[in-house]
Amino acid sequence: MRRIRIVVAYDGTEFHGWQVQPGLPTVQGWLEKVAAEIEGAPVKVHGSGRTDAGVHALGQVAAFSIRNPIPCSNLRKAMNRLLPRAIRVLEASEAAQDFHPRYHAHSKTYEYRIWREEVCPPHRRLYLCHFPYPLHEERMMELAPLFEGEHDFSAFAAADERDELGGSKVRRIFESRMRREGAELVFRVRGSGFLKHMVRMMAGALVEAGKGNLRREEFQARLEPGFAGKAGPAMPASGLFLVSVEYES
Amino acid sequence: MRRIRIVVAYDGTEFHGWQVQPGLPTVQGWLEKVAAEIEGAPVKVHGSGRTDAGVHALGQVAAFSIRNPIPCSNLRKAMNRLLPRAIRVLEASEAAQDFHPRYHAHSKTYEYRIWREEVCPPHRRLYLCHFPYPLHEERMMELAPLFEGEHDFSAFAAADERDELGGSKVRRIFESRMRREGAELVFRVRGSGFLKHMVRMMAGALVEAGKGNLRREEFQARLEPGFAGKAGPAMPASGLFLVSVEYES
């Protein structure tokens, strides 16, 4: 068997997220269907992690095993021919037999994009969160780096994951910054791993602080082990991009 | 009655073009519905011209008459609150009583965008035409300015408009250029007016020349009054943007 590593971009708008769900269009579901068609047998595709419905990816990493000897560049073309245009295989390459995109990932980088002007351009609307109301952006830029380091992110997990017993909620954040890019406020975060809804809730806590609803100490308290409850609202999926997944070379 | 001039941007993907069609979502249909809701009476919206299904606009100009004394900035906000997010009113202002966006337009500017790389980014796919095959781009850049000046564009009109007797097919083109912008080949054309499908067929003739299917003389022959037939294929709607409509100030 050959182990194939692929880098995939997708527009999450029309999919019910990454993970296979019977009867619903998902990114993993499409990749497995297309790989199976090329292989002539069922193929299991592993991703670096799930993305929720509506979340986009510029560089999701996945892997699967096939016997078909098709060269990688032809495999990429064949997959793109069979996939909907909202999913594109950017790269396909040979990987080590034991390569697993999730277990071997060193870190993942996400960006959350907020459009700050009154009118959101129609052609960008599916790839942004529109928030034209007042925000103390400098305060948000000051607070964003507080996520860096190792913290218990229990307060930044979806309710079903938060209530789950067992399984550490500690994650290491290597980089967490907020910047302005034209009309967009961009939150970029790179970490060892992320809980369900975690990036959207991190962005939500920053927006709450920007609105003046969270003081610095309240913001910091959400990263303390003892904090009971939810850190803040999860921002809408459309603004979130999985930018890349990093591996030790 | 007040005469209101609006500048409108839209994502044409989900609409059956500009013009009202009973039972189908169109841009004019939406604007009339929303203006009527604000006015409390039927409102007729006039545009600078139609755009086909799937064609986008960054700066379409339209006008309508209302009695409602609502200030223009509030009118813009109210319209955007009622419109789908794929249509946005960018500006609303008072205009002369007799202002007609079509009759008074001096020129219109369109851009046609062709993605030249093998893989088309999922987030751009609805706003481009993907053509990754070989093209002699320098030849296309040389030929594009031949459209400038006054010509009979009969060969560059949709079949139903081409066969129509009467009505001059002569149009004046002020600017016609092809340029590279990263991975995109962009055809920009500004003219006094355009026939149905005209920009898409101009782009189509340039692509045929780029493929090597049309020599310079054959290309020029399509602009001669005696030319019988069709200049070339109409390129897909998704690559076309109405950029702006120009008026004498």
CSV table of C-alpha atoms in Angstrom, one decimal, chain A residues 9-11 14 56-58 76-77 80 85-86 88-90 118-120 122-123 125 127 241, chain B residues 9-11 14 56-58 76-77 80 85-86 88-90 118-120 122-123 125 127 241:
chain,number,residue,atom,x,y,z
A,9,ALA,CA,-8.6,23.9,0.3
A,10,TYR,CA,-12.3,24.2,0.7
A,11,ASP,CA,-15.2,26.6,0.8
A,14,GLU,CA,-22.1,24.2,1.4
A,56,HIS,CA,-13.2,27.2,5.5
A,57,ALA,CA,-9.7,25.7,4.8
A,58,LEU,CA,-6.8,27.0,2.9
A,76,ARG,CA,-4.3,15.3,-7.8
A,77,LYS,CA,-5.8,16.0,-11.2
A,80,ASN,CA,-10.0,17.5,-8.7
A,85,ARG,CA,-15.3,23.0,-7.3
A,86,ALA,CA,-15.7,24.0,-3.7
A,88,ARG,CA,-9.6,21.4,-4.3
A,89,VAL,CA,-6.6,19.2,-3.8
A,90,LEU,CA,-3.6,21.6,-3.8
A,118,GLU,CA,-20.8,49.3,7.4
A,119,VAL,CA,-21.3,47.6,4.1
A,120,CYS,CA,-20.0,44.0,3.6
A,122,PRO,CA,-21.4,40.8,-1.5
A,123,HIS,CA,-18.4,38.8,-3.0
A,125,ARG,CA,-19.8,37.8,2.5
A,127,TYR,CA,-15.7,34.4,3.9
A,241,PHE,CA,-10.2,29.6,8.1
B,9,ALA,CA,-23.0,45.8,-5.8
B,10,TYR,CA,-24.2,42.2,-6.2
B,11,ASP,CA,-23.0,38.7,-6.4
B,14,GLU,CA,-27.9,33.2,-7.2
B,56,HIS,CA,-21.7,40.3,-10.9
B,57,ALA,CA,-21.7,44.1,-10.3
B,58,LEU,CA,-19.3,46.2,-8.2
B,76,ARG,CA,-29.4,53.0,2.3
B,77,LYS,CA,-29.3,51.3,5.7
B,80,ASN,CA,-29.6,46.9,3.2
B,85,ARG,CA,-26.6,39.9,1.7
B,86,ALA,CA,-25.8,39.1,-1.9
B,88,ARG,CA,-25.7,45.8,-1.2
B,89,VAL,CA,-26.6,49.4,-1.7
B,90,LEU,CA,-23.3,51.2,-1.5
B,118,GLU,CA,-4.2,24.7,-12.8
B,119,VAL,CA,-6.1,24.8,-9.5
B,120,CYS,CA,-8.8,27.5,-9.0
B,122,PRO,CA,-12.5,27.4,-3.9
B,123,HIS,CA,-13.1,30.8,-2.5
B,125,ARG,CA,-14.5,30.0,-8.0
B,127,TYR,CA,-16.0,35.2,-9.3
B,241,PHE,CA,-18.2,42.2,-13.5
